[in-house]
Coordinates of C-alpha atoms in Angstrom, one line a residue:
Chain A
M11 CA 0.0 0.0 0.0
K12 CA 0.9 3.6 -0.5
P13 CA 2.4 5.3 2.7
I14 CA 0.3 7.0 5.3
V15 CA 1.2 10.6 5.4
V16 CA 1.6 12.0 8.9
D17 CA 1.6 15.7 9.7
A18 CA 4.9 16.3 11.5
M19 CA 3.8 19.8 12.7
G20 CA 0.5 18.8 14.4
G21 CA 0.0 18.6 18.1
D22 CA 1.2 20.2 21.3
N23 CA 4.5 18.2 21.2
A24 CA 5.3 18.3 17.5
P25 CA 7.4 17.4 15.8
S26 CA 9.4 15.3 18.3
V27 CA 6.6 13.1 19.6
V28 CA 5.2 12.7 16.1
I29 CA 8.6 11.6 14.8
E30 CA 8.8 9.1 17.6
G31 CA 5.4 7.7 16.8
V32 CA 6.1 7.4 13.1
R33 CA 9.3 5.6 13.9
Q34 CA 7.4 3.1 15.9
A35 CA 4.9 2.7 13.1
L36 CA 7.7 2.1 10.6
A37 CA 9.2 -0.4 13.0
S38 CA 6.0 -2.3 13.1
G39 CA 5.8 -2.5 9.3
I40 CA 3.4 0.3 8.5
P41 CA 4.5 2.4 5.5
V42 CA 4.6 6.0 6.7
E43 CA 5.9 9.3 5.5
L44 CA 6.1 12.8 7.0
V45 CA 5.1 16.2 5.8
G46 CA 6.5 19.2 7.6
D47 CA 9.1 22.0 7.8
P48 CA 12.6 20.5 7.1
S49 CA 14.2 23.1 9.3
L50 CA 12.2 21.9 12.3
V51 CA 11.8 18.2 11.4
T52 CA 15.4 17.1 11.9
D53 CA 17.3 14.0 13.0
C54 CA 15.0 11.7 11.0
D55 CA 16.9 10.9 7.8
D56 CA 15.4 7.4 8.2
I57 CA 11.9 8.7 7.4
A58 CA 10.7 10.1 4.0
L59 CA 9.9 13.8 4.5
H60 CA 7.9 16.0 2.2
A61 CA 8.5 19.7 2.7
S62 CA 5.9 22.2 3.7
S63 CA 6.8 25.7 4.9
E64 CA 3.7 26.8 6.9
V65 CA 2.0 25.6 10.1
I66 CA -1.6 26.0 11.1
E67 CA -1.7 26.8 14.8
M68 CA -4.2 25.1 17.1
A69 CA -6.2 28.3 17.8
E70 CA -6.5 29.5 14.2
E71 CA -9.9 29.8 12.5
P72 CA -9.9 26.6 10.4
S73 CA -11.3 27.5 7.0
R74 CA -9.5 30.8 6.9
A75 CA -6.2 29.0 7.8
V76 CA -6.7 26.3 5.2
R77 CA -7.5 29.0 2.5
T78 CA -4.5 31.2 3.3
K79 CA -1.8 28.7 4.3
K80 CA -1.7 26.6 1.1
D81 CA 1.8 25.3 2.0
S82 CA 0.9 24.2 5.5
S83 CA 1.6 20.6 6.5
I84 CA -2.1 19.9 7.0
V85 CA -3.1 21.1 3.5
R86 CA -0.1 19.3 1.9
A87 CA -1.0 16.1 3.7
A88 CA -4.5 16.2 2.4
E89 CA -3.2 16.9 -1.1
R90 CA -0.9 13.8 -1.0
V91 CA -4.0 11.7 -0.3
R92 CA -6.0 13.4 -3.0
D93 CA -3.2 12.9 -5.5
G94 CA -2.8 9.3 -4.8
H95 CA 0.7 9.6 -3.3
A96 CA -0.5 8.6 0.2
S97 CA -3.2 6.2 1.2
A98 CA -4.4 8.1 4.3
M99 CA -3.5 11.1 6.5
V100 CA -2.9 11.4 10.2
S101 CA -2.6 14.7 12.1
A102 CA -2.7 15.8 15.7
G103 CA -3.1 19.4 14.6
N104 CA -6.1 21.8 14.6
T105 CA -9.1 19.6 14.3
G106 CA -11.2 22.0 12.3
A107 CA -8.3 22.6 9.9
V108 CA -7.8 18.9 9.3
A109 CA -11.5 18.5 8.6
A110 CA -11.6 21.6 6.4
A111 CA -8.4 20.6 4.5
A112 CA -9.6 17.0 3.9
L113 CA -13.0 18.3 2.8
L114 CA -11.6 20.9 0.4
R115 CA -8.8 18.8 -1.0
M116 CA -10.2 15.2 -1.0
K117 CA -13.9 16.4 -1.6
R118 CA -16.9 14.6 -0.3
I119 CA -17.9 11.0 -1.0
K120 CA -20.6 11.2 -3.7
G121 CA -24.0 11.6 -2.0
V122 CA -22.6 12.8 1.4
S123 CA -24.1 16.2 2.4
R124 CA -21.6 16.9 5.2
P125 CA -18.7 15.1 6.8
A126 CA -18.6 14.2 10.5
I127 CA -15.9 13.5 13.0
A128 CA -16.4 10.1 14.6
T129 CA -14.6 9.9 18.0
T130 CA -14.1 6.6 19.8
L131 CA -14.9 6.8 23.5
P132 CA -13.0 4.1 25.3
V133 CA -15.1 2.4 28.1
P134 CA -13.2 0.4 30.7
G135 CA -14.0 -3.3 30.5
R136 CA -16.4 -2.9 27.5
P137 CA -16.4 -2.3 23.8
P138 CA -15.9 1.4 23.0
K139 CA -18.7 3.7 21.9
I140 CA -18.6 5.9 18.8
L141 CA -19.7 9.5 19.0
L142 CA -20.4 11.5 15.9
D143 CA -20.3 14.3 14.9
S144 CA -17.9 15.5 17.6
G145 CA -17.2 18.9 16.1
A146 CA -17.1 19.2 12.3
M147 CA -20.6 20.6 11.7
V148 CA -22.0 22.7 14.5
D149 CA -25.3 23.8 12.9
C150 CA -26.9 20.7 11.4
Q151 CA -30.0 19.7 9.4
P152 CA -31.9 16.5 10.1
D153 CA -30.8 14.8 6.9
W154 CA -27.2 15.4 7.7
L155 CA -27.6 13.7 11.1
H156 CA -29.4 10.9 9.3
Q157 CA -26.3 10.4 7.2
F158 CA -24.1 10.6 10.3
A159 CA -26.1 7.7 11.7
R160 CA -25.5 5.6 8.6
M161 CA -21.9 6.5 8.3
G162 CA -21.3 5.9 12.1
S163 CA -23.0 2.6 11.8
V164 CA -20.9 1.4 8.9
F165 CA -17.7 2.8 10.5
T166 CA -18.4 0.9 13.7
Q167 CA -19.0 -2.3 11.7
V168 CA -15.8 -1.9 9.7
R169 CA -13.6 -0.6 12.5
Y170 CA -14.9 -2.7 15.5
E171 CA -16.5 -5.6 13.8
I172 CA -19.8 -5.1 15.6
E173 CA -22.4 -6.5 13.3
A174 CA -25.5 -4.4 13.8
P175 CA -24.3 -1.5 15.9
R176 CA -27.0 0.0 18.1
V177 CA -27.5 3.6 16.9
G178 CA -28.8 6.1 19.5
L179 CA -29.8 9.7 18.9
V180 CA -28.6 12.0 21.7
S181 CA -31.5 13.8 23.3
I182 CA -32.8 14.8 26.7
G183 CA -35.2 11.9 27.2
E184 CA -35.8 8.5 25.8
E185 CA -39.2 9.3 24.4
A186 CA -39.4 10.2 20.7
E187 CA -41.1 13.5 21.4
K188 CA -38.3 14.6 23.7
G189 CA -35.6 16.9 22.4
N190 CA -35.1 20.1 20.4
Q191 CA -36.6 20.5 16.9
L192 CA -33.5 19.1 15.2
V193 CA -33.6 15.9 17.2
K194 CA -37.3 15.4 16.8
D195 CA -37.1 15.8 13.1
T196 CA -34.1 13.5 12.9
H197 CA -35.8 10.9 15.1
R198 CA -38.4 10.3 12.5
L199 CA -35.8 9.9 9.7
L200 CA -33.8 7.4 11.8
A201 CA -36.9 5.4 12.9
D202 CA -37.9 4.9 9.2
D203 CA -34.4 3.8 8.1
Q204 CA -34.2 0.0 7.8
T205 CA -30.5 0.1 7.0
I206 CA -29.5 0.9 10.6
N207 CA -30.2 -0.6 14.0
F208 CA -31.8 2.5 15.5
I209 CA -32.6 2.0 19.2
G210 CA -34.1 5.5 19.8
N211 CA -33.0 8.4 21.8
V212 CA -30.2 8.1 24.4
E213 CA -29.2 10.6 27.1
G214 CA -25.9 12.1 28.3
R215 CA -25.9 9.5 31.0
D216 CA -25.7 6.7 28.4
V217 CA -22.5 8.0 26.9
L218 CA -20.3 5.6 29.0
S219 CA -22.7 3.1 30.4
G220 CA -25.6 2.9 28.0
E221 CA -26.6 -0.1 25.8
V222 CA -25.7 1.7 22.7
D223 CA -22.7 1.6 20.2
V224 CA -23.1 4.7 18.1
L225 CA -24.1 8.1 19.5
V226 CA -25.4 10.6 16.9
A227 CA -25.4 14.3 17.6
D228 CA -24.8 17.6 15.8
G229 CA -21.2 18.7 16.1
F230 CA -21.9 21.3 18.7
T231 CA -23.6 18.9 21.1
G232 CA -21.1 16.1 20.3
N233 CA -18.2 18.4 21.1
V234 CA -19.7 19.5 24.3
I235 CA -20.3 15.9 25.3
L236 CA -16.8 14.9 24.5
K237 CA -15.2 17.8 26.4
T238 CA -17.6 17.3 29.4
L239 CA -16.6 13.7 29.5
E240 CA -12.9 14.4 29.2
G241 CA -13.1 17.2 31.8
T242 CA -15.0 15.1 34.3
V243 CA -12.7 12.1 34.0
Q244 CA -9.6 14.3 34.3
F245 CA -11.1 16.2 37.3
L246 CA -12.0 13.0 39.1
V247 CA -8.8 11.2 38.4
G248 CA -7.0 14.3 39.8
E249 CA -9.1 14.3 42.9
I250 CA -8.6 10.6 43.5
V251 CA -4.8 10.7 43.0
S252 CA -4.7 13.7 45.3
A253 CA -6.8 12.0 48.0
L254 CA -4.8 8.7 47.8
S255 CA -1.4 10.5 47.7
A256 CA -2.2 12.6 50.8
Q257 CA -0.2 11.9 53.9
D258 CA -3.1 10.3 55.8
A259 CA -3.5 7.7 53.0
A260 CA 0.2 6.8 52.9
A261 CA -0.4 3.3 54.2
V262 CA -2.8 2.3 51.4
G263 CA -2.5 5.0 48.8
P264 CA 0.2 3.6 46.5
E265 CA -1.2 0.1 46.3
A266 CA -4.8 1.4 45.9
L267 CA -3.6 3.6 43.0
G268 CA -2.1 0.5 41.5
H269 CA -5.5 -1.2 41.6
L270 CA -7.1 1.8 39.9
A271 CA -4.4 2.3 37.2
P272 CA -6.0 -0.1 34.7
I273 CA -9.2 2.0 34.7
A274 CA -7.3 5.2 34.0
S275 CA -5.3 3.4 31.3
E276 CA -8.4 2.1 29.6
L277 CA -9.8 5.6 29.6
N278 CA -6.7 7.0 28.0
P279 CA -7.6 8.4 24.5
D280 CA -4.1 7.7 23.2
A281 CA -5.1 4.0 23.0
V282 CA -7.6 4.7 20.3
G283 CA -5.2 6.8 18.2
G284 CA -7.6 9.4 17.1
A285 CA -10.9 10.4 15.6
M286 CA -12.0 9.5 12.1
L287 CA -13.3 12.0 9.6
L288 CA -16.2 10.3 7.8
G289 CA -17.6 11.4 4.5
V290 CA -14.5 12.6 2.6
N291 CA -12.9 10.8 -0.3
G292 CA -10.0 9.3 1.8
V293 CA -9.0 8.1 5.2
A294 CA -8.2 11.0 7.6
I295 CA -7.5 10.6 11.2
I296 CA -7.4 13.4 13.7
S297 CA -5.4 12.7 16.8
H298 CA -5.7 14.5 20.1
G299 CA -3.6 17.7 20.3
S300 CA -1.9 16.2 23.3
A301 CA -1.3 12.9 21.5
G302 CA 1.8 11.0 22.6
A303 CA 3.9 8.8 20.4
T304 CA 1.6 5.8 21.1
A305 CA -1.4 7.7 19.9
I306 CA 0.4 8.5 16.6
L307 CA 1.5 4.8 16.3
N308 CA -2.1 3.7 16.9
A309 CA -3.5 6.3 14.5
C310 CA -1.2 4.9 11.8
R311 CA -2.4 1.3 12.6
V312 CA -6.0 2.4 12.4
A313 CA -5.4 4.3 9.1
K314 CA -3.7 1.2 7.6
D315 CA -6.6 -1.0 8.7
M316 CA -9.2 1.4 7.3
V317 CA -7.4 1.6 4.0
E318 CA -7.2 -2.2 3.7
R319 CA -10.8 -2.6 4.6
D320 CA -11.8 0.1 2.1
L321 CA -13.7 2.2 4.6
V322 CA -14.4 4.9 2.0
A323 CA -16.1 2.4 -0.4
E324 CA -18.2 1.0 2.5
L325 CA -19.3 4.5 3.5
S326 CA -20.1 5.3 -0.1
G327 CA -22.3 2.3 -0.3
A328 CA -24.1 3.2 2.9
V329 CA -25.1 6.7 1.9
A330 CA -26.0 5.6 -1.6
V331 CA -28.8 3.3 -0.3
Chain B
M15 CA -43.5 33.3 56.6
K16 CA -46.1 31.3 54.7
P17 CA -45.3 27.6 54.5
I18 CA -43.4 26.0 51.8
V19 CA -45.6 23.6 49.9
V20 CA -44.0 20.2 49.1
D21 CA -45.3 17.8 46.4
A22 CA -45.8 14.6 48.4
M23 CA -46.3 12.6 45.2
G24 CA -43.1 13.6 43.4
G25 CA -40.0 11.5 43.0
D26 CA -39.1 7.8 42.7
N27 CA -39.6 7.2 46.4
A28 CA -42.7 9.2 47.0
P29 CA -44.5 9.8 49.3
S30 CA -42.5 8.1 52.1
V31 CA -39.1 9.8 51.5
V32 CA -40.8 13.1 50.9
I33 CA -42.7 12.9 54.2
E34 CA -39.5 12.0 55.9
G35 CA -37.7 15.0 54.5
V36 CA -40.6 17.3 55.3
R37 CA -40.6 16.0 58.9
Q38 CA -36.9 16.9 59.1
A39 CA -37.6 20.4 57.7
L40 CA -40.4 21.0 60.3
A41 CA -38.1 19.8 63.0
S42 CA -35.5 22.3 62.0
G43 CA -38.0 25.1 62.2
I44 CA -39.0 25.5 58.5
P45 CA -42.8 26.0 58.0
V46 CA -43.8 23.2 55.5
E47 CA -47.0 21.7 54.2
L48 CA -47.8 18.9 51.8
V49 CA -50.0 18.5 48.8
G50 CA -50.9 15.0 47.7
D51 CA -53.4 12.1 47.6
P52 CA -54.7 11.6 51.2
S53 CA -55.3 7.9 50.5
L54 CA -51.6 7.5 49.8
V55 CA -50.1 10.1 52.1
T56 CA -50.8 8.5 55.4
D57 CA -49.3 8.3 58.8
C58 CA -48.5 12.0 58.9
D59 CA -51.1 13.7 60.9
D60 CA -48.4 16.0 62.2
I61 CA -48.1 17.6 58.8
A62 CA -50.7 19.9 57.1
L63 CA -51.9 18.1 54.0
H64 CA -53.8 19.6 51.1
A65 CA -55.6 17.1 49.0
S66 CA -55.0 16.5 45.3
S67 CA -56.4 13.5 43.5
E68 CA -54.0 13.1 40.5
V69 CA -50.4 12.4 40.0
I70 CA -48.2 13.4 37.0
E71 CA -45.9 10.5 36.3
M72 CA -42.2 11.0 35.5
A73 CA -42.5 10.0 31.9
E74 CA -45.6 12.0 31.0
E75 CA -45.3 14.8 28.4
P76 CA -45.1 17.9 30.7
S77 CA -47.4 20.5 29.1
R78 CA -50.1 18.0 28.2
A79 CA -50.0 16.6 31.7
V80 CA -50.3 20.0 33.3
R81 CA -53.2 20.9 31.0
T82 CA -55.2 17.7 31.7
K83 CA -54.3 16.9 35.3
K84 CA -55.7 20.0 36.9
D85 CA -56.0 18.3 40.3
S86 CA -52.4 16.9 40.3
S87 CA -50.2 17.6 43.2
I88 CA -47.7 19.6 41.1
V89 CA -50.4 21.9 39.7
R90 CA -52.0 22.3 43.1
A91 CA -48.7 23.2 44.6
A92 CA -48.1 25.9 42.0
E93 CA -51.6 27.3 42.6
R94 CA -50.9 27.5 46.4
V95 CA -47.9 29.7 45.6
R96 CA -49.9 31.8 43.1
D97 CA -52.7 32.3 45.6
G98 CA -50.4 33.4 48.4
H99 CA -51.1 30.4 50.6
A100 CA -47.6 29.1 50.2
S101 CA -44.4 31.1 49.9
A102 CA -42.5 28.5 47.7
M103 CA -42.9 25.1 46.2
V104 CA -40.7 22.0 46.2
S105 CA -41.2 19.0 44.0
A106 CA -39.0 15.9 43.1
G107 CA -41.5 15.1 40.3
N108 CA -41.5 15.4 36.6
T109 CA -39.1 18.3 35.9
G110 CA -40.8 19.6 32.8
A111 CA -44.2 19.4 34.5
V112 CA -43.0 21.4 37.5
A113 CA -41.6 24.0 35.2
A114 CA -44.8 24.1 33.1
A115 CA -47.1 24.2 36.1
A116 CA -45.1 27.0 37.7
L117 CA -45.0 28.9 34.5
L118 CA -48.7 28.5 33.7
R119 CA -49.9 29.1 37.2
M120 CA -47.5 31.6 38.7
K121 CA -46.8 33.3 35.3
R122 CA -43.5 34.9 34.3
I123 CA -41.8 37.8 36.1
K124 CA -42.5 40.9 34.1
G125 CA -40.0 41.3 31.3
V126 CA -38.8 37.7 31.3
S127 CA -39.1 36.0 27.9
R128 CA -38.6 32.4 29.1
P129 CA -37.9 30.7 32.4
A130 CA -34.7 28.6 32.9
I131 CA -33.8 25.8 35.3
A132 CA -30.6 26.7 37.2
T133 CA -28.9 23.5 38.5
T134 CA -26.1 23.6 41.1
L135 CA -23.2 21.5 40.2
P136 CA -21.3 20.6 43.4
V137 CA -17.5 20.6 43.0
P138 CA -15.4 18.9 45.6
G139 CA -13.3 21.3 47.5
R140 CA -14.5 24.4 45.7
P141 CA -17.6 26.6 45.4
P142 CA -20.3 25.0 43.2
K143 CA -21.1 26.1 39.7
I144 CA -24.5 27.1 38.4
L145 CA -25.6 25.6 35.0
L146 CA -28.7 27.1 33.3
D147 CA -30.8 26.3 31.4
S148 CA -30.6 22.7 32.3
G149 CA -33.7 21.6 30.5
A150 CA -36.7 24.0 30.5
M151 CA -36.3 25.5 27.1
V152 CA -34.7 23.3 24.4
D153 CA -35.0 25.6 21.4
C154 CA -33.7 29.0 22.4
Q155 CA -33.2 32.4 21.0
P156 CA -30.1 34.6 21.8
D157 CA -32.1 37.1 23.9
W158 CA -33.5 34.3 26.0
L159 CA -29.9 33.1 26.7
H160 CA -29.0 36.7 27.5
Q161 CA -31.7 36.8 30.2
F162 CA -30.6 33.4 31.4
A163 CA -27.1 34.9 31.9
R164 CA -28.5 37.8 33.9
M165 CA -30.8 35.6 36.0
G166 CA -28.1 33.1 36.6
S167 CA -25.8 35.8 37.7
V168 CA -28.3 37.3 40.2
F169 CA -29.2 33.9 41.5
T170 CA -25.6 33.0 42.1
Q171 CA -25.1 36.3 44.0
V172 CA -28.2 35.8 46.1
R173 CA -27.9 32.1 46.7
Y174 CA -24.1 31.7 47.1
E175 CA -23.1 35.3 48.0
I176 CA -20.5 35.4 45.2
E177 CA -20.2 39.1 44.4
A178 CA -19.6 39.3 40.7
P179 CA -20.1 35.8 39.4
R180 CA -18.1 34.9 36.4
V181 CA -20.5 34.1 33.6
G182 CA -19.4 31.8 30.8
L183 CA -21.2 30.9 27.6
V184 CA -20.9 27.2 26.8
S185 CA -19.4 26.6 23.4
I186 CA -16.9 24.5 21.7
G187 CA -13.9 26.8 21.9
E188 CA -12.9 29.9 23.8
E189 CA -12.8 32.2 20.9
A190 CA -15.8 34.5 20.3
E191 CA -16.3 33.1 16.7
K192 CA -16.4 29.5 17.9
G193 CA -19.8 27.8 18.3
N194 CA -23.1 27.4 16.6
Q195 CA -25.2 30.3 15.3
L196 CA -27.1 30.6 18.6
V197 CA -23.9 30.8 20.6
K198 CA -22.2 33.3 18.3
D199 CA -25.3 35.6 18.4
T200 CA -25.6 35.3 22.1
H201 CA -21.9 36.0 22.6
R202 CA -22.3 39.5 21.2
L203 CA -25.2 40.3 23.5
L204 CA -23.3 39.1 26.6
A205 CA -20.1 40.9 25.6
D206 CA -22.1 44.2 25.4
D207 CA -23.9 43.7 28.8
Q208 CA -22.2 45.8 31.5
T209 CA -24.5 44.3 34.2
I210 CA -22.8 40.9 34.2
N211 CA -19.3 39.7 34.6
F212 CA -19.1 37.9 31.2
I213 CA -15.8 36.0 30.9
G214 CA -16.4 34.7 27.4
N215 CA -17.0 31.2 26.0
V216 CA -16.3 28.1 28.2
E217 CA -16.1 24.5 27.1
G218 CA -17.4 21.2 28.4
R219 CA -14.1 20.6 30.2
D220 CA -14.7 23.7 32.3
V221 CA -17.9 22.4 33.8
L222 CA -16.2 21.1 36.9
S223 CA -12.7 22.6 36.8
G224 CA -13.0 25.9 35.0
E225 CA -12.6 29.4 36.4
V226 CA -16.3 30.2 36.0
D227 CA -19.3 30.4 38.3
V228 CA -22.3 30.5 35.9
L229 CA -22.5 28.3 32.8
V230 CA -25.1 29.5 30.2
A231 CA -26.5 27.2 27.6
D232 CA -29.8 26.4 25.9
G233 CA -31.9 23.8 27.7
F234 CA -31.0 21.0 25.3
T235 CA -27.2 21.5 25.7
G236 CA -27.5 22.2 29.4
N237 CA -29.4 19.0 30.0
V238 CA -27.0 16.9 27.9
I239 CA -24.1 18.4 29.9
L240 CA -25.8 17.6 33.2
K241 CA -26.6 14.0 32.3
T242 CA -23.2 13.4 30.8
L243 CA -21.6 14.7 34.0
E244 CA -23.9 12.6 36.2
G245 CA -23.4 9.5 34.1
T246 CA -19.6 9.9 34.0
V247 CA -19.3 10.4 37.7
Q248 CA -21.6 7.4 38.4
F249 CA -19.8 5.2 36.0
L250 CA -16.4 6.1 37.4
V251 CA -17.5 5.8 41.0
G252 CA -18.9 2.3 40.1
E253 CA -15.6 1.3 38.5
I254 CA -13.5 2.5 41.4
V255 CA -15.7 0.9 44.0
S256 CA -15.6 -2.4 42.1
A257 CA -11.8 -2.3 41.6
L258 CA -11.2 -1.5 45.3
S259 CA -13.7 -4.1 46.5
A260 CA -12.1 -6.9 44.4
Q261 CA -10.4 -9.7 46.2
D262 CA -6.9 -8.7 45.2
A263 CA -7.5 -5.3 46.7
A264 CA -8.7 -6.6 50.0
A265 CA -5.7 -5.4 52.0
V266 CA -6.1 -1.8 51.0
G267 CA -9.6 -1.5 49.5
P268 CA -11.8 -0.6 52.5
E269 CA -9.4 2.0 53.9
A270 CA -8.8 3.5 50.4
L271 CA -12.5 3.8 49.8
G272 CA -12.7 5.6 53.2
H273 CA -10.3 8.2 51.9
L274 CA -12.3 8.6 48.7
A275 CA -15.7 8.8 50.4
P276 CA -15.5 12.6 51.0
I277 CA -15.1 13.2 47.2
A278 CA -18.2 11.1 46.5
S279 CA -20.1 12.8 49.2
E280 CA -19.3 16.2 48.0
L281 CA -20.5 15.2 44.5
N282 CA -23.8 14.0 45.8
P283 CA -26.6 16.2 44.3
D284 CA -28.7 15.6 47.4
A285 CA -26.6 18.1 49.3
V286 CA -27.8 21.0 47.1
G287 CA -31.4 20.1 47.4
G288 CA -32.6 20.7 43.9
A289 CA -32.6 23.0 40.9
M290 CA -34.2 26.4 40.9
L291 CA -36.7 27.5 38.3
L292 CA -35.8 31.1 37.5
G293 CA -38.1 33.6 35.8
V294 CA -41.5 32.7 37.3
N295 CA -43.4 34.8 39.9
G296 CA -42.5 32.6 42.8
V297 CA -39.8 30.3 44.2
A298 CA -40.0 26.8 42.7
I299 CA -37.4 24.1 43.5
I300 CA -37.2 20.9 41.5
S301 CA -35.4 18.1 43.3
H302 CA -33.8 15.1 41.6
G303 CA -36.3 12.3 41.0
S304 CA -34.1 10.0 43.1
A305 CA -34.0 12.6 45.9
G306 CA -33.6 11.3 49.4
A307 CA -35.1 12.8 52.6
T308 CA -31.9 14.9 52.9
A309 CA -32.5 16.4 49.5
I310 CA -36.1 17.3 50.4
L311 CA -34.9 18.9 53.6
N312 CA -32.2 20.9 51.8
A313 CA -34.6 22.0 49.2
C314 CA -36.9 23.4 51.9
R315 CA -33.9 25.2 53.4
V316 CA -33.0 26.7 50.1
A317 CA -36.6 27.6 49.4
K318 CA -36.9 29.4 52.8
D319 CA -33.6 31.2 52.2
M320 CA -34.7 32.4 48.7
V321 CA -38.1 33.6 50.0
E322 CA -36.4 35.5 52.8
R323 CA -33.9 37.1 50.4
D324 CA -36.6 37.9 47.9
L325 CA -35.0 36.2 45.0
V326 CA -38.0 37.0 42.7
A327 CA -37.6 40.7 43.3
E328 CA -33.9 40.5 42.6
L329 CA -34.5 38.7 39.4
S330 CA -37.2 41.1 38.4
G331 CA -34.7 44.0 38.9
A332 CA -32.0 42.2 36.9
V333 CA -34.1 41.7 33.8
A334 CA -35.7 45.2 34.0
V335 CA -32.3 46.9 33.5

């Protein structure tokens, strides 16, 4: 297969952590190349590097940045996929910019109204859940959410080999009539769709523990869910570590923390590698800005897997029904 | 002061738990009365009971239920406040129905476009945060959110004696241009309002740990945040208890859980008593459906406090500016 192009400039710890992750990917037999600024991406003569001179910063307005920084690593990476030089792209950079660059350069899959970002939510001791859209499209229409449901369902089948993923629509009550207008209108579309296993509305409390595989929401709601979840987990982990590290817990703290470590490690987003942009003509993975080398490695693994299983063709088939 | 009327039929454990909570409130010197079905509310001759024959169930569609069940405990409670027989109402019943009954019977404060539910989010070791709207109004307009910000600010001052509460608008990025259309339009209104201490957009990750006191959102987003937060806390607490109760943790588990208990107890929503409906002509507190006796007691305490501090007049002044 063609190499996976990785954005060397993306993420809080770029390029060093990205290079480290790419090196691990190469060592495990995944063909990978980098795109980035040669004056900053150094000490990696063992990795193919394609030069780009600009960097889109994390806080930049995505579409403006993509329009003006034509020689940025994110835009160049998307172009390498578009032009058939690379089979997939991975970036830990500005999420919106990756989505915009992939959309503008690779274009949409025929029939797709809008792309969506599918984020894997790891759940300790259970299969993960897929949340989409987690931030690509903030103001949505019912038929877009309908496509998100189909694409999320197919992605979950291909990526996690779950046969008929249970698709839930995020709302504020289980009943069909609960929710805002967008959700009520979307509910009817999903209920009538025989190609997905729609189980009805789900609530915020189902995000981790619910009997559901795919959570469908507009990008605003999805992003708020994701950040609330991350923030709550981080806050609680901090409180727990602090309580068990305090002097009065010295006798049991270290061992207790050892028993809790597996939970924290299963919740670590690095393990899933990144979020998948669904609906564009190519495989694009967006890793967390704070991604470590393991996250980059895992993102490359997932990218390879999705190329080999031809995710794009599967998605194309799902929206064409 | 006039008694606080408590809905004896509201909540998962009604009426027994409600009666127990009311008895504790009476014992602590708070004037309280009950409204409910005399055939079910028994063994409480020591408490004034006003008869109602109907019950609005938790899953009923709120406005329809309020329209058709005119002799329900929730509607009767709201009427007792409207008619001046009671100074405030407390219910652990159907949230939407309490909001609808209070709105229809007590009417809005002059100048208020829509009421909002303000929920107190307890944060271990820190002052709580106020989230509004947490579910009263799911499809909102910018000027409604603007009023929510003002009402939330005043409520936080009156209830928690925080002088210039930091008001944040829930979005998906800190920058003013991030968010959906509703948020972008609301941002401009809040930024121009000199009567509140608007600190800009906040994200889901700030819900527990951010430097913000009042979180403003439409009722759909607010409810999703609340449920995601509750679900995540519950899930993690369950995982932690299970890991520390396992056989291999027997040597340290019980003591470690003892060190963690204060965190769990500070996160317990029962401690805050309930959510406050802001914008109606009266004090109305909505307790969690799973409220225990302590939650009912605390709700009565808060109700008394808000009546004595004349919250309604304060809110009226804030929206009239």
